[in-house]
Amino acid sequence: RDVSRPFGLGRIARDDEHWGVYAPVAFCVVFRRADSLPAMRTACFELYRLALSQNGRAFRVVLATLRLLPLPPPEALVDVSVYFVDRATPRRSRRAPLRELVVQSSRTARAGLRPLDDADAWRSFAEALPPDQFARLIELVLLERPVLACADDRAPSWFVGCLRCVLFPLQWEFPVVDRVPRGLADVVAGVVPVLAACRSTKGPGPARRRCFFEDRRPAPVEGGVIVADVTAGTLDVGECGDDAPRIAPAARKAFVDGLQRVRGHLQVDDEGLCVRDVFAPLIKAVVDGYRGCLQPPDEVCATPETYLRGGVRAVLDEARFCDGDAFRAALTETQCFAALVQRTVELDATDGGVDAGPVSAQLEGRDATTATCSAAVPLLGDDDDDSDAEDEGWGRLVGSESSRNRAEAAVAPALDALRVDVEHR
């Protein structure tokens, strides 16, 4: 193995023949913006290619671009695109063989939705359960019953993520466990309800008996936990049975018919908006009209602290909101509904969690037209003297501090102009 070369490039000599063998490599790019995930995937791919070609200058330019790239707020109607050229001189410049870095305005952020950028996850989620069982699952989740999603191949954490997204404008207020180990059945059976996912063992019998093991023996999930078997497409409500109330029949039937109608014909995008639109009317039917049932603060309750001190009953006209509906009456006892009411009456308008209006009003800005701001970043320059030639391996790619500063100076003019363009949109 030649340890001086990236990725442990090895040379094996046999009868005067040589082969190059690449060792496995993991790239890790840390970023904060969920809407930047597609751009970061592209960046990882291009950095990998540049590392294989040992193009240290271009490698450092891409890193500098990621570090200095100006991004507008997620809800802004601005898309940012950066493409790479050979040189900054217009007459000599041509497109470099690297893919563009594109950060599109988040349609989910503009609508106040929880982001989840995975088209495959949304497609699988829409087909995971029969429509009538999906309706029952939504009812039980809104009533804050513990739910365990399982699958034979791997823990379906994507199912839990999508499930949390479709609850808008409500949200799950309790713990979420993406992957529960096989020997920790107590995690999902505690006093606090959880949304969890685990891998189940292939075989006959209900999924409730194939999720956890103790001393190599099956440890059945307690009856108070709802088990959704994503592989088999079944929902085991356990001890909940028919005791938990149901959503109004008209809204429930409309959801079941709508999901049945669109299944198999969904053109799913990365943000799963078409799937969210199927679930939105069902949630809207549950919370619709709650804003009109809020009681305004009087002179005694002049601050948010005193206004909310009495809980939901002091703020909401419960009899008017429920109007004899058993499901709404049970919903008013939950943390998710209390949090929704609190976000609505919160006096601090700068709080990102403030409810901006009814569901339909928040979704209006989702499909607004966006503008694109782009910049051309040069990969090469007049200072390409390869001053770090004495470095080896990763040191040659990442470079010294002076070479990294030169890379940042090279990309700064284009990105500064891009920043000005974004700010004036």
Coordinates of C-alpha atoms in Angstrom, one line a residue:
R1 CA 0.0 0.0 0.0
D2 CA 1.3 3.5 -0.9
V3 CA 0.1 5.4 2.1
S4 CA 1.1 8.7 0.6
R5 CA -1.7 8.6 -2.0
P6 CA -5.4 9.4 -1.3
F7 CA -7.6 6.6 -0.2
G8 CA -4.6 4.2 0.3
L9 CA -4.0 3.7 -3.4
G10 CA -2.1 0.4 -3.5
R11 CA 0.3 -1.1 -6.1
I12 CA 0.6 -4.9 -6.3
A13 CA 3.5 -6.1 -8.3
R14 CA 3.1 -9.5 -10.1
D15 CA 5.1 -10.4 -13.2
D16 CA 5.9 -6.8 -13.9
E17 CA 2.2 -5.8 -13.9
H18 CA 0.6 -3.3 -11.5
W19 CA -2.9 -2.8 -10.3
G20 CA -4.4 0.2 -8.4
V21 CA -6.7 -0.7 -5.6
Y22 CA -8.8 1.9 -3.9
A23 CA -9.7 1.4 -0.2
P24 CA -13.3 2.3 1.0
V25 CA -13.7 6.0 1.8
A26 CA -16.5 7.9 3.7
F27 CA -17.1 11.5 2.9
C28 CA -18.8 13.6 5.6
V29 CA -20.1 17.1 4.9
V30 CA -21.8 18.8 7.9
F31 CA -24.4 21.4 7.1
R32 CA -27.4 22.9 8.9
R33 CA -29.9 23.6 6.3
A34 CA -32.2 20.7 5.4
D35 CA -33.1 22.3 2.1
S36 CA -29.4 22.1 1.1
L37 CA -29.3 18.3 1.1
P38 CA -29.4 17.8 -2.8
A39 CA -26.6 20.4 -3.2
M40 CA -24.5 18.6 -0.5
R41 CA -25.0 15.3 -2.2
T42 CA -23.6 16.8 -5.4
A43 CA -20.7 18.4 -3.5
C44 CA -19.8 15.0 -2.0
F45 CA -19.8 13.3 -5.4
E46 CA -17.7 16.0 -7.0
L47 CA -15.2 16.1 -4.1
Y48 CA -14.8 12.4 -4.4
R49 CA -14.0 12.7 -8.1
L50 CA -11.5 15.5 -7.5
A51 CA -9.8 13.5 -4.8
L52 CA -9.4 10.5 -7.1
S53 CA -7.9 12.8 -9.7
Q54 CA -5.7 14.4 -7.0
N55 CA -6.7 17.9 -8.3
G56 CA -5.9 19.8 -5.1
R57 CA -6.7 23.2 -6.4
A58 CA -10.2 22.3 -7.6
F59 CA -10.8 20.4 -4.4
R60 CA -10.0 23.4 -2.3
V61 CA -12.1 25.7 -4.5
V62 CA -15.2 23.5 -4.0
L63 CA -14.6 23.5 -0.3
A64 CA -14.2 27.3 -0.2
T65 CA -17.4 27.6 -2.3
L66 CA -19.4 25.5 0.3
R67 CA -18.0 27.5 3.1
L68 CA -18.8 31.0 1.6
L69 CA -21.9 30.2 -0.4
P70 CA -24.6 32.8 0.5
L71 CA -28.0 31.3 1.1
P72 CA -31.3 33.2 1.5
P73 CA -33.8 32.2 4.2
P74 CA -35.5 28.8 3.4
E75 CA -38.9 30.5 2.9
A76 CA -37.5 33.2 0.4
L77 CA -38.6 32.9 -3.3
V78 CA -35.0 32.6 -4.5
D79 CA -33.1 29.7 -5.9
V80 CA -29.3 29.7 -5.8
S81 CA -27.2 28.1 -8.4
V82 CA -23.4 27.9 -8.6
Y83 CA -21.5 26.5 -11.6
F84 CA -17.8 26.1 -12.2
V85 CA -15.7 27.5 -15.0
D86 CA -12.0 27.0 -15.9
R87 CA -10.9 30.6 -15.3
A88 CA -12.3 34.0 -14.3
T89 CA -11.3 35.7 -17.5
P90 CA -14.4 35.8 -19.7
R91 CA -12.7 35.2 -23.0
R92 CA -10.8 32.2 -21.7
S93 CA -13.5 30.7 -19.5
R94 CA -15.5 27.6 -20.3
R95 CA -17.7 25.3 -18.2
A96 CA -15.7 22.9 -16.0
P97 CA -16.7 19.2 -15.9
L98 CA -18.4 19.5 -12.5
R99 CA -22.1 19.5 -11.8
E100 CA -23.8 22.6 -10.5
L101 CA -24.6 23.2 -6.9
V102 CA -28.3 24.2 -6.7
V103 CA -30.2 25.1 -3.5
Q104 CA -33.8 25.6 -4.4
S105 CA -36.3 27.6 -2.3
S106 CA -38.0 25.2 0.1
R107 CA -41.7 24.8 -0.8
T108 CA -42.2 23.1 2.6
A109 CA -40.6 25.9 4.5
R110 CA -42.8 28.5 2.7
A111 CA -45.8 26.5 3.8
G112 CA -44.6 26.0 7.4
L113 CA -44.3 22.2 6.8
R114 CA -41.7 19.8 8.4
P115 CA -39.1 19.1 5.7
L116 CA -38.4 15.5 4.6
D117 CA -36.5 15.4 1.3
D118 CA -36.9 11.8 0.1
A119 CA -39.1 10.9 -2.8
D120 CA -38.7 7.1 -2.3
A121 CA -39.7 7.5 1.4
W122 CA -42.9 9.4 0.5
R123 CA -43.8 6.9 -2.2
S124 CA -43.3 3.9 0.1
F125 CA -45.2 5.7 2.9
A126 CA -48.3 6.3 0.7
E127 CA -48.4 2.5 -0.1
A128 CA -47.4 1.1 3.3
L129 CA -50.9 0.5 4.7
P130 CA -54.4 0.1 3.4
P131 CA -56.3 3.5 3.4
D132 CA -58.7 2.5 6.2
Q133 CA -55.9 1.3 8.4
F134 CA -54.0 4.5 7.6
A135 CA -57.0 6.5 8.8
R136 CA -57.1 4.5 12.1
L137 CA -53.3 5.0 12.5
I138 CA -53.7 8.8 12.1
E139 CA -56.5 8.8 14.7
L140 CA -54.4 6.9 17.3
V141 CA -51.3 9.1 16.7
L142 CA -53.3 12.3 17.1
L143 CA -54.6 10.8 20.4
E144 CA -50.9 10.2 21.4
R145 CA -50.9 6.4 21.6
P146 CA -47.5 4.8 21.3
V147 CA -46.7 3.5 17.8
L148 CA -44.0 1.1 16.7
A149 CA -43.3 0.7 12.9
C150 CA -41.4 -2.4 11.9
A151 CA -40.1 -4.0 8.7
D152 CA -38.3 -7.2 7.8
D153 CA -35.3 -5.6 6.0
R154 CA -34.5 -2.6 8.1
A155 CA -36.0 -0.3 10.6
P156 CA -38.5 1.9 8.7
S157 CA -37.4 5.2 10.2
W158 CA -38.6 6.9 7.0
F159 CA -42.2 5.8 7.9
V160 CA -41.9 7.6 11.3
G161 CA -40.5 10.7 9.6
C162 CA -43.3 10.9 7.0
L163 CA -45.9 10.2 9.7
R164 CA -44.8 13.2 11.7
C165 CA -44.9 15.4 8.6
V166 CA -48.5 14.6 7.7
L167 CA -49.8 15.7 11.1
F168 CA -49.5 19.4 10.1
P169 CA -50.5 21.8 11.7
L170 CA -50.3 19.5 14.7
Q171 CA -47.0 17.9 15.7
W172 CA -45.9 15.0 17.8
E173 CA -44.7 16.4 21.1
F174 CA -43.2 13.2 22.6
P175 CA -40.0 11.2 22.0
V176 CA -39.2 9.7 18.6
V177 CA -36.8 6.8 18.3
D178 CA -35.7 6.0 14.7
R179 CA -34.1 2.6 15.4
V180 CA -34.9 0.6 18.6
P181 CA -32.4 -2.2 19.3
R182 CA -33.7 -5.7 19.5
G183 CA -33.2 -6.1 23.2
L184 CA -34.9 -2.8 24.4
A185 CA -38.6 -3.6 24.2
D186 CA -39.2 -1.4 27.3
V187 CA -38.4 1.7 25.2
V188 CA -41.8 1.6 23.5
A189 CA -43.8 0.4 26.5
G190 CA -43.0 3.2 29.0
V191 CA -45.3 5.7 30.6
V192 CA -44.4 8.3 27.9
P193 CA -45.8 7.5 24.4
V194 CA -43.2 7.3 21.7
L195 CA -43.0 7.0 17.9
A196 CA -40.5 4.3 17.1
A197 CA -39.2 2.1 14.4
C198 CA -37.4 -1.3 14.6
R199 CA -36.4 -4.2 12.4
S200 CA -38.5 -7.3 12.8
T201 CA -37.5 -10.9 12.2
K202 CA -38.8 -12.7 9.1
G203 CA -41.2 -15.5 9.8
P204 CA -44.8 -16.5 10.5
G205 CA -47.0 -15.0 13.2
P206 CA -47.9 -11.4 14.1
A207 CA -45.2 -8.7 13.9
R208 CA -45.8 -8.0 17.6
R209 CA -44.0 -11.2 18.5
R210 CA -41.1 -10.7 16.0
C211 CA -39.7 -7.3 17.0
F212 CA -37.8 -7.8 20.2
F213 CA -35.9 -10.6 21.9
E214 CA -34.6 -11.3 25.4
D215 CA -32.1 -14.1 26.0
R216 CA -32.8 -15.2 22.4
R217 CA -36.5 -15.6 23.1
P218 CA -39.2 -13.5 21.6
A219 CA -40.3 -10.6 23.8
P220 CA -43.8 -9.6 22.6
V221 CA -44.6 -5.9 22.3
E222 CA -47.1 -4.9 25.0
G223 CA -50.7 -4.7 24.0
G224 CA -50.9 -1.0 24.6
V225 CA -48.6 -0.3 21.7
I226 CA -49.9 0.0 18.1
V227 CA -47.7 -2.0 15.7
A228 CA -47.6 -1.1 12.1
D229 CA -46.0 -3.8 10.0
V230 CA -44.7 -2.0 6.9
T231 CA -43.6 -5.2 5.2
A232 CA -47.0 -7.0 5.5
G233 CA -49.0 -3.8 5.3
T234 CA -51.0 -4.5 8.5
L235 CA -51.9 -2.5 11.6
D236 CA -52.2 -4.2 14.9
V237 CA -54.0 -1.8 17.3
G238 CA -53.6 -4.2 20.3
E239 CA -55.6 -3.3 23.4
C240 CA -56.7 0.0 21.9
G241 CA -59.3 -1.9 19.8
D242 CA -62.4 0.1 19.3
D243 CA -62.2 2.0 22.5
A244 CA -60.5 5.1 21.0
P245 CA -62.9 7.5 19.3
R246 CA -62.8 8.0 15.6
I247 CA -62.8 11.0 13.3
A248 CA -66.1 12.1 11.9
P249 CA -67.3 9.5 9.3
A250 CA -67.6 12.0 6.4
A251 CA -64.0 13.2 6.8
R252 CA -62.7 9.7 7.3
K253 CA -64.5 8.3 4.2
A254 CA -63.3 11.2 2.1
F255 CA -59.7 10.5 3.2
V256 CA -60.0 6.7 2.5
D257 CA -61.5 7.3 -0.9
G258 CA -58.9 9.9 -1.8
L259 CA -55.9 7.8 -0.8
Q260 CA -57.4 4.8 -2.6
R261 CA -57.9 6.9 -5.7
V262 CA -54.4 8.3 -6.0
R263 CA -52.4 5.2 -4.8
G264 CA -50.3 3.9 -7.7
H265 CA -50.7 7.1 -9.7
L266 CA -48.7 9.5 -7.5
Q267 CA -46.0 11.6 -9.2
V268 CA -44.0 12.0 -6.0
D269 CA -41.4 14.8 -5.7
D270 CA -38.7 14.9 -3.1
E271 CA -40.8 16.9 -0.6
G272 CA -43.8 14.6 -0.9
L273 CA -46.2 17.4 -1.4
C274 CA -48.8 15.3 -3.3
V275 CA -48.8 12.8 -0.4
R276 CA -49.1 15.6 2.1
D277 CA -52.1 16.9 0.2
V278 CA -53.9 13.6 0.6
F279 CA -53.6 13.7 4.4
A280 CA -54.2 17.5 4.8
P281 CA -58.0 17.4 4.5
L282 CA -58.2 14.8 7.2
I283 CA -56.2 16.8 9.7
K284 CA -58.0 20.0 8.7
A285 CA -61.3 18.3 9.5
V286 CA -60.1 17.6 13.0
V287 CA -58.8 21.1 13.9
D288 CA -60.9 23.3 11.6
G289 CA -62.6 26.1 13.4
Y290 CA -60.5 26.0 16.5
R291 CA -59.2 29.6 15.9
G292 CA -62.7 30.9 16.1
C293 CA -63.2 29.2 19.4
L294 CA -60.3 31.0 21.1
Q295 CA -61.3 33.4 23.8
P296 CA -59.4 36.7 23.8
P297 CA -57.4 37.7 26.9
D298 CA -59.1 40.1 29.2
E299 CA -57.5 42.9 31.2
V300 CA -56.4 40.5 33.9
C301 CA -54.6 38.2 31.5
A302 CA -52.4 40.8 29.7
T303 CA -49.3 38.6 29.3
P304 CA -48.7 35.3 27.5
E305 CA -47.7 33.7 30.8
T306 CA -50.9 34.5 32.6
Y307 CA -53.0 34.0 29.5
L308 CA -51.8 30.4 29.1
R309 CA -51.5 29.5 32.8
G310 CA -55.0 28.1 32.9
G311 CA -54.3 25.6 30.1
V312 CA -56.3 25.0 27.0
R313 CA -59.7 25.2 28.8
A314 CA -59.0 28.8 29.9
V315 CA -58.2 29.8 26.3
L316 CA -60.5 27.6 24.2
D317 CA -64.3 27.5 24.2
E318 CA -64.2 23.7 24.4
A319 CA -68.0 23.1 24.2
R320 CA -68.2 25.2 21.0
F321 CA -65.2 23.5 19.4
C322 CA -66.2 19.9 20.2
D323 CA -69.9 20.3 19.6
G324 CA -70.6 16.8 20.7
D325 CA -67.7 15.2 18.7
A326 CA -66.1 12.5 20.8
F327 CA -62.8 12.6 18.8
R328 CA -62.4 16.4 19.2
A329 CA -63.2 16.1 22.9
A330 CA -60.4 13.5 23.3
L331 CA -58.1 15.7 21.1
T332 CA -58.4 18.6 23.5
E333 CA -56.8 16.5 26.2
T334 CA -53.6 16.0 24.2
Q335 CA -50.2 17.8 24.2
C336 CA -50.2 18.2 20.4
F337 CA -53.5 20.2 20.5
A338 CA -52.3 22.2 23.5
A339 CA -49.1 23.1 21.7
L340 CA -51.1 24.2 18.6
V341 CA -53.3 26.5 20.7
Q342 CA -50.2 27.9 22.4
R343 CA -48.5 28.7 19.1
T344 CA -51.7 30.4 17.9
V345 CA -52.1 32.7 20.9
E346 CA -48.4 33.4 21.4
L347 CA -47.9 37.2 21.4
D348 CA -44.3 37.1 20.1
A349 CA -44.8 37.3 16.4
T350 CA -41.1 36.7 15.7
D351 CA -41.4 33.2 17.0
G352 CA -40.8 30.7 14.2
G353 CA -43.5 28.4 15.7
V354 CA -46.3 30.9 15.5
D355 CA -49.3 29.6 13.5
A356 CA -49.7 32.0 10.6
G357 CA -53.3 31.0 9.9
P358 CA -55.5 28.1 8.8
V359 CA -54.0 25.2 6.9
S360 CA -55.2 26.4 3.5
A361 CA -53.8 29.9 4.1
Q362 CA -50.4 28.5 5.0
L363 CA -50.3 26.4 1.9
E364 CA -51.0 29.2 -0.5
G365 CA -47.4 30.4 -0.8
R366 CA -46.1 26.9 -1.4
D367 CA -46.3 27.0 -5.2
A368 CA -45.3 30.7 -5.8
T369 CA -42.8 31.4 -8.6
T370 CA -39.2 31.7 -7.6
A371 CA -36.3 33.7 -9.1
T372 CA -32.8 32.1 -9.7
C373 CA -29.5 33.8 -8.7
S374 CA -26.4 32.2 -10.2
A375 CA -22.7 32.6 -10.1
A376 CA -19.7 31.3 -12.0
V377 CA -16.8 30.2 -9.8
P378 CA -13.4 29.7 -11.4
L379 CA -11.5 26.5 -10.6
L380 CA -8.1 27.8 -12.0
G381 CA -6.2 31.0 -11.5
D382 CA -2.9 32.7 -12.2
D383 CA -1.4 31.5 -8.9
D384 CA -1.6 27.8 -9.7
D385 CA 2.0 27.1 -8.7
D386 CA 1.1 23.9 -6.8
S387 CA 3.1 25.2 -3.8
D388 CA 1.9 22.3 -1.7
A389 CA 3.6 19.7 -3.9
E390 CA 5.7 18.5 -1.0
D391 CA 2.5 17.4 0.9
E392 CA 1.3 13.9 0.6
G393 CA -2.1 12.2 0.7
W394 CA -4.9 14.3 2.2
G395 CA -2.5 17.1 2.9
R396 CA -2.0 17.6 -0.8
L397 CA -5.8 17.8 -1.4
V398 CA -6.7 20.0 1.6
G399 CA -3.5 22.1 1.3
S400 CA -1.8 24.5 3.6
E401 CA -3.5 27.5 5.2
S402 CA -2.1 29.8 2.6
S403 CA -3.4 27.6 -0.3
R404 CA -6.9 27.5 1.3
N405 CA -6.8 31.3 1.7
R406 CA -5.9 31.6 -2.0
A407 CA -8.9 29.4 -2.9
E408 CA -11.2 31.5 -0.8
A409 CA -9.9 34.7 -2.4
A410 CA -10.5 33.2 -5.9
V411 CA -14.2 32.4 -5.2
A412 CA -14.9 35.5 -3.2
P413 CA -15.7 37.9 -6.1
A414 CA -18.2 35.6 -7.7
L415 CA -19.9 34.7 -4.4
D416 CA -19.9 38.4 -3.2
A417 CA -21.8 39.3 -6.4
L418 CA -24.2 36.4 -5.8
R419 CA -24.8 37.6 -2.2
V420 CA -25.7 41.1 -3.5
D421 CA -28.1 39.6 -6.1
V422 CA -29.8 37.4 -3.4
E423 CA -30.2 40.3 -1.0
H424 CA -31.9 42.5 -3.7
R425 CA -34.5 39.9 -4.7

